[in-house]
CSV table of C-alpha atoms in Angstrom, one decimal:
chain,number,residue,atom,x,y,z
A,89,MET,CA,0.0,0.0,0.0
A,90,GLU,CA,1.6,3.3,-1.1
A,91,ASN,CA,1.9,6.3,1.1
A,92,ALA,CA,-0.6,8.9,-0.1
A,93,ALA,CA,0.4,11.6,2.4
A,94,THR,CA,1.4,15.1,1.4
A,95,GLU,CA,4.3,16.6,3.4
A,96,THR,CA,6.5,19.7,2.9
A,97,ILE,CA,10.0,20.2,4.3
A,98,ASP,CA,11.9,23.5,4.0
A,99,TYR,CA,15.7,23.4,3.7
A,100,PRO,CA,17.9,26.4,3.0
A,101,PHE,CA,16.9,27.6,-0.4
A,102,VAL,CA,15.2,24.3,-1.3
A,103,ARG,CA,11.7,23.1,-0.7
A,104,LEU,CA,10.8,19.4,-0.7
A,105,GLU,CA,7.3,18.2,-1.1
A,106,PHE,CA,6.0,14.6,-1.0
A,107,ASP,CA,2.8,14.1,-2.9
A,108,GLY,CA,2.0,10.4,-2.7
A,109,PRO,CA,4.7,8.6,-4.7
A,110,LEU,CA,6.1,11.8,-6.2
A,111,ALA,CA,8.8,14.0,-4.6
A,112,ILE,CA,9.0,17.6,-5.8
A,113,MET,CA,12.2,19.5,-5.2
A,114,THR,CA,11.9,23.3,-5.7
A,115,LEU,CA,15.0,25.5,-5.9
A,116,ASN,CA,13.8,28.3,-3.7
A,117,ASP,CA,16.0,31.4,-3.9
A,118,PRO,CA,14.0,33.5,-6.3
A,119,GLU,CA,15.7,36.8,-5.5
A,120,ARG,CA,18.9,35.4,-6.8
A,121,LEU,CA,17.1,33.5,-9.7
A,122,ASN,CA,17.8,30.3,-7.8
A,123,ALA,CA,21.6,30.6,-8.4
A,124,MET,CA,23.3,27.7,-6.6
A,125,GLY,CA,25.5,28.3,-3.7
A,126,MET,CA,27.0,25.9,-1.2
A,127,GLU,CA,23.9,26.0,1.1
A,128,MET,CA,21.6,25.2,-1.8
A,129,GLY,CA,23.9,22.4,-3.0
A,130,GLU,CA,24.0,20.9,0.5
A,131,ALA,CA,20.3,21.1,0.8
A,132,ILE,CA,19.9,19.3,-2.6
A,133,ALA,CA,22.2,16.5,-1.3
A,134,THR,CA,20.0,16.2,1.8
A,135,VAL,CA,16.9,16.0,-0.4
A,136,LEU,CA,18.5,13.1,-2.4
A,137,ASN,CA,19.2,11.3,0.9
A,138,GLU,CA,15.6,11.9,2.1
A,139,ILE,CA,13.9,10.6,-1.0
A,140,ALA,CA,16.0,7.5,-1.0
A,141,LYS,CA,14.7,6.4,2.4
A,142,PRO,CA,12.5,3.3,2.0
A,143,ARG,CA,9.8,4.7,4.2
A,144,ARG,CA,9.2,7.5,1.7
A,145,LYS,CA,8.3,5.1,-1.1
A,146,CYS,CA,9.3,7.7,-3.7
A,147,ARG,CA,8.8,6.5,-7.3
A,148,ALA,CA,9.7,9.7,-9.1
A,149,LEU,CA,11.4,13.0,-8.5
A,150,MET,CA,10.5,16.3,-10.1
A,151,ILE,CA,12.8,19.3,-10.0
A,152,THR,CA,11.6,22.9,-10.6
A,153,GLY,CA,12.3,26.5,-9.6
A,154,GLU,CA,10.5,29.1,-7.5
A,155,GLY,CA,9.8,32.4,-9.3
A,156,ARG,CA,10.8,33.2,-12.8
A,157,ALA,CA,13.9,31.1,-13.0
A,158,PHE,CA,14.9,27.4,-12.8
A,159,CYS,CA,18.5,28.0,-11.9
A,160,ALA,CA,20.8,30.8,-12.9
A,161,GLY,CA,23.9,28.7,-12.6
A,162,VAL,CA,26.4,28.8,-9.7
A,163,ASN,CA,26.3,31.8,-7.4
A,164,LEU,CA,29.5,33.7,-8.2
A,165,MET,CA,29.1,36.5,-5.6
A,166,GLY,CA,31.6,34.8,-3.3
A,167,SER,CA,34.2,34.8,-6.1
A,168,ARG,CA,33.6,38.4,-6.9
A,169,LYS,CA,34.1,39.3,-3.2
A,170,ALA,CA,37.3,37.3,-3.1
A,171,LEU,CA,38.7,39.2,-6.1
A,172,ALA,CA,37.6,42.5,-4.5
A,173,ASP,CA,39.5,41.5,-1.4
A,174,GLY,CA,42.6,41.0,-3.4
A,175,THR,CA,42.9,37.2,-3.4
A,176,ASN,CA,43.3,34.9,-6.5
A,177,LYS,CA,41.6,32.0,-4.7
A,178,LEU,CA,38.1,31.7,-6.0
A,179,PRO,CA,35.9,29.5,-3.7
A,180,VAL,CA,33.2,28.6,-6.2
A,181,MET,CA,35.7,27.7,-9.0
A,182,GLY,CA,37.6,25.5,-6.5
A,183,GLY,CA,34.3,23.8,-5.6
A,184,VAL,CA,33.6,22.4,-9.1
A,185,GLU,CA,35.6,19.3,-8.6
A,186,THR,CA,35.1,18.9,-4.8
A,187,PHE,CA,31.4,19.9,-4.5
A,188,PHE,CA,29.3,20.7,-7.5
A,189,HIS,CA,30.4,17.8,-9.7
A,190,PRO,CA,30.0,15.2,-6.9
A,191,LEU,CA,26.5,16.6,-6.4
A,192,LEU,CA,25.7,16.2,-10.1
A,193,ARG,CA,27.1,12.7,-10.0
A,194,ARG,CA,24.6,11.9,-7.3
A,195,LEU,CA,21.7,13.3,-9.3
A,196,HIS,CA,22.7,11.2,-12.3
A,197,ALA,CA,22.8,8.2,-10.1
A,198,VAL,CA,19.2,8.6,-8.8
A,199,SER,CA,17.6,5.3,-9.7
A,200,ILE,CA,14.0,6.5,-9.9
A,201,PRO,CA,12.7,8.6,-12.9
A,202,VAL,CA,13.8,12.2,-12.6
A,203,ILE,CA,11.6,14.9,-14.3
A,204,ALA,CA,13.1,18.4,-14.8
A,205,ALA,CA,10.6,21.2,-15.1
A,206,PRO,CA,12.5,24.4,-16.0
A,207,ASN,CA,10.0,27.2,-15.5
A,208,GLY,CA,12.4,29.9,-16.6
A,209,LEU,CA,16.1,30.4,-17.4
A,210,ALA,CA,18.4,27.4,-16.9
A,211,VAL,CA,22.0,28.5,-17.0
A,212,GLY,CA,25.2,26.6,-16.4
A,213,ILE,CA,24.7,24.0,-13.7
A,214,GLY,CA,20.9,24.7,-14.1
A,215,LEU,CA,21.2,23.3,-17.7
A,216,GLY,CA,23.3,20.5,-16.3
A,217,MET,CA,20.5,19.5,-13.9
A,218,CYS,CA,18.0,19.5,-16.8
A,219,LEU,CA,20.3,17.2,-18.7
A,220,ALA,CA,20.6,14.9,-15.8
A,221,ALA,CA,16.8,14.3,-15.9
A,222,ASP,CA,15.0,11.5,-17.8
A,223,TYR,CA,12.1,13.7,-18.9
A,224,VAL,CA,12.3,17.5,-19.4
A,225,ILE,CA,9.1,19.5,-19.6
A,226,ALA,CA,9.9,23.2,-20.1
A,227,SER,CA,7.8,26.3,-19.9
A,228,ASP,CA,7.5,28.2,-23.2
A,229,LYS,CA,9.2,31.1,-21.3
A,230,ALA,CA,12.2,28.9,-20.4
A,231,TRP,CA,15.6,29.4,-22.0
A,232,PHE,CA,18.9,27.7,-21.7
A,233,GLN,CA,22.5,29.0,-21.8
A,234,ALA,CA,26.1,27.9,-20.9
A,235,PRO,CA,27.9,31.3,-20.7
A,236,PHE,CA,31.2,30.0,-19.5
A,237,LYS,CA,33.2,31.6,-22.3
A,238,ASN,CA,31.9,35.0,-21.1
A,239,LEU,CA,33.8,34.3,-17.9
A,240,ALA,CA,36.9,33.1,-19.9
A,241,SER,CA,36.2,29.7,-18.3
A,242,ALA,CA,36.0,26.2,-19.6
A,243,THR,CA,32.6,24.4,-19.2
A,244,ASP,CA,31.6,22.3,-16.2
A,245,SER,CA,28.5,20.2,-15.2
A,246,GLY,CA,29.4,17.7,-17.9
A,247,LEU,CA,27.8,19.9,-20.5
A,248,GLY,CA,30.2,19.0,-23.3
A,249,TRP,CA,29.6,15.3,-22.8
A,250,LEU,CA,25.9,15.5,-22.2
A,251,LEU,CA,25.0,18.1,-24.9
A,252,SER,CA,27.1,16.4,-27.6
A,253,ARG,CA,25.2,13.1,-27.0
A,254,ASN,CA,21.8,14.9,-27.1
A,255,ILE,CA,22.2,17.4,-29.9
A,256,GLY,CA,25.5,16.6,-31.8
A,257,MET,CA,28.9,18.2,-31.7
A,258,LEU,CA,28.3,21.3,-33.9
A,259,ARG,CA,25.2,22.4,-32.0
A,260,THR,CA,27.0,21.8,-28.7
A,261,LYS,CA,30.0,23.9,-29.8
A,262,ARG,CA,27.5,26.6,-31.0
A,263,ILE,CA,26.0,26.7,-27.5
A,264,LEU,CA,29.3,26.5,-25.6
A,265,MET,CA,31.6,28.6,-27.8
A,266,ARG,CA,29.1,31.4,-28.5
A,267,ALA,CA,27.2,31.3,-25.2
A,268,GLU,CA,24.0,31.4,-27.3
A,269,ARG,CA,20.6,31.5,-25.5
A,270,ILE,CA,18.4,28.6,-26.7
A,271,ASP,CA,14.7,29.2,-26.3
A,272,ALA,CA,12.3,26.5,-25.4
A,273,ALA,CA,11.0,25.9,-28.9
A,274,THR,CA,14.5,25.5,-30.3
A,275,ALA,CA,15.4,23.2,-27.3
A,276,LEU,CA,12.5,21.0,-28.2
A,277,ASP,CA,13.4,20.9,-31.9
A,278,TRP,CA,17.0,20.0,-31.1
A,279,GLY,CA,16.1,17.3,-28.5
A,280,MET,CA,17.2,19.1,-25.4
A,281,VAL,CA,13.8,18.9,-23.8
A,282,SER,CA,10.9,16.4,-24.1
A,283,GLU,CA,7.9,18.7,-24.1
A,284,VAL,CA,7.0,22.4,-23.9
A,285,ALA,CA,4.0,23.7,-22.1
A,286,PRO,CA,2.4,27.2,-22.1
A,287,ALA,CA,3.6,29.3,-19.2
A,288,ASP,CA,0.1,30.0,-17.9
A,289,SER,CA,-0.6,26.2,-17.5
A,290,PHE,CA,3.0,25.0,-17.0
A,291,ALA,CA,2.9,24.3,-13.3
A,292,VAL,CA,-0.2,22.2,-13.6
A,293,ARG,CA,1.0,20.3,-16.7
A,294,ALA,CA,4.4,19.6,-15.2
A,295,ARG,CA,3.0,18.1,-12.1
A,296,GLU,CA,0.5,16.1,-14.1
A,297,VAL,CA,3.3,14.6,-16.2
A,298,ALA,CA,5.4,13.9,-13.1
A,299,MET,CA,2.5,12.3,-11.3
A,300,GLU,CA,1.7,10.1,-14.3
A,301,ILE,CA,5.3,8.9,-14.3
A,302,ALA,CA,5.2,8.4,-10.5
A,303,HIS,CA,2.1,6.2,-10.8
A,304,ASP,CA,3.5,4.2,-13.7
A,305,ALA,CA,5.5,0.9,-13.6
A,306,THR,CA,8.5,2.6,-12.0
A,307,ILE,CA,10.6,-0.4,-11.5
A,308,ALA,CA,10.5,-1.0,-15.3
A,309,LEU,CA,11.0,2.7,-15.9
A,310,SER,CA,14.1,2.6,-13.7
A,311,GLU,CA,15.5,-0.4,-15.7
A,312,ILE,CA,14.8,1.4,-19.0
A,313,LYS,CA,16.6,4.5,-17.7
A,314,GLN,CA,19.7,2.4,-16.9
A,315,ILE,CA,19.6,0.6,-20.2
A,316,VAL,CA,19.4,3.9,-22.1
A,317,ASN,CA,22.0,5.7,-20.0
A,318,VAL,CA,24.7,3.1,-20.6
A,319,ALA,CA,23.8,2.3,-24.2
A,320,GLN,CA,26.3,4.6,-25.8
A,321,ARG,CA,29.1,3.3,-23.7
A,322,ILE,CA,28.7,-0.4,-24.5
A,323,ASP,CA,28.6,-2.6,-27.6
A,324,LEU,CA,25.5,-4.3,-29.0
A,325,HIS,CA,26.3,-7.7,-27.4
A,326,SER,CA,26.6,-6.1,-24.0
A,327,ALA,CA,23.4,-4.1,-24.6
A,328,LEU,CA,21.4,-7.3,-25.5
A,329,GLU,CA,22.8,-9.0,-22.4
A,330,SER,CA,21.9,-6.0,-20.2
A,331,GLU,CA,18.3,-6.0,-21.6
A,332,ALA,CA,17.9,-9.7,-21.0
A,333,GLN,CA,19.0,-9.3,-17.3
A,334,ALA,CA,16.6,-6.3,-16.9
A,335,VAL,CA,13.7,-8.3,-18.4
A,336,ALA,CA,14.4,-11.1,-16.0
A,337,ARG,CA,14.3,-8.7,-13.0
A,338,THR,CA,11.1,-6.9,-14.1
A,339,SER,CA,9.4,-10.3,-14.8
A,340,ARG,CA,9.4,-10.9,-11.0
A,341,THR,CA,7.5,-7.8,-10.1
A,342,LYS,CA,3.9,-7.3,-9.1
A,343,ASP,CA,3.5,-4.6,-11.7
A,344,ASN,CA,4.5,-7.0,-14.5
A,345,VAL,CA,2.0,-9.6,-13.3
A,346,ALA,CA,-0.7,-6.9,-13.1
A,347,ALA,CA,0.0,-5.8,-16.6
A,348,ILE,CA,0.0,-9.3,-18.1
A,349,ARG,CA,-3.2,-10.1,-16.4
A,350,VAL,CA,-5.1,-7.4,-18.3
A,351,PHE,CA,-3.1,-7.5,-21.5
A,352,GLY,CA,-5.4,-7.5,-24.5
A,353,SER,CA,-8.3,-6.1,-22.6
A,354,LYS,CA,-9.5,-2.5,-22.2
A,355,GLU,CA,-8.7,-2.6,-18.5
A,356,LYS,CA,-5.7,-0.5,-17.4
A,357,PRO,CA,-3.4,-2.1,-14.9
A,358,GLN,CA,-3.0,-0.4,-11.5
A,359,PHE,CA,0.7,-0.2,-10.8
A,360,SER,CA,2.2,-0.1,-7.3
A,361,GLY,CA,5.9,0.3,-8.0
A,362,GLU,CA,6.5,-3.2,-6.7
C-alpha cells in the first residue's frame, strides 16, 4: 500500500514536497534567480538522501524552480568578493571538482525517474541539472544557456559530454563557444527537452506529467533508464545482455503480473511500483 500523504520540508533555499509517490524539489531562492551556492547544494544533497529512504516510497522526483527562474547557474558572488578583497583564490571555482560535480554525479545516479521542469532560465549548472533528468518539460518562457566563455572559463557540469550526445557536436559547440541562448521551442526541436507547455498552465501540466510517471510501472522505468544511460558506452552484445537481465528482473514484479493479467483487454493495470 503506497503512502498517499502530502508533506513539505523546507531546507535552506530548497523546498521538498512529498505528494504520494512523487517527490518535488523546488529550488527556492527567487531573489537570486535560484543561483546555486553551497547552502543550496548541501540542501539538494540532503533531499537526495531523504527521497532514498525506504519509508518515503518515492517512485519519481520532479525538480523545478521558484519564481521566474529554474537555476541561474552557480552563485559567483563569493568569487567576486574574493577578487575585490585581493585574493586569487576563488571559492566557487575550486568547488567544481570537490562539491558541484559530486552533487551532479549523485543526481545522475538517482535510480527512480527524474523529471526536470524548467520554469524559466536554466543556466550553467541549471542546464546540467536538466540534462541529468529522464524527462524535461519546459515552460515556453524557459531558455537555456552555458555562458562559460563569457567568464573566460571552460565548461563544467558535464555539458560538453551531455549536450554532444543529445544534440550533436556542432550544435554543442555553438552553444558553448558562442554562449548562445536557446529558447524552449529550439530546445524541443534540437532534442534538449521532451515537451514544452504554455507558461500559464505550465505548473499544472508539469505536475500532471510527473504524477503520471510516478504512478507508472516505475521499476520497469528505472530499468529502462539504466539501459538507455549506458547504451552509448557499451557494444550491441553487451546491450542485449543488459536488456535480458533487466527483463528477468522486471518479470518478477507485481506490476509485471498486473500488466500481463489485463493484457489484450480494455482494462488498465494499477501499478504499485512493486
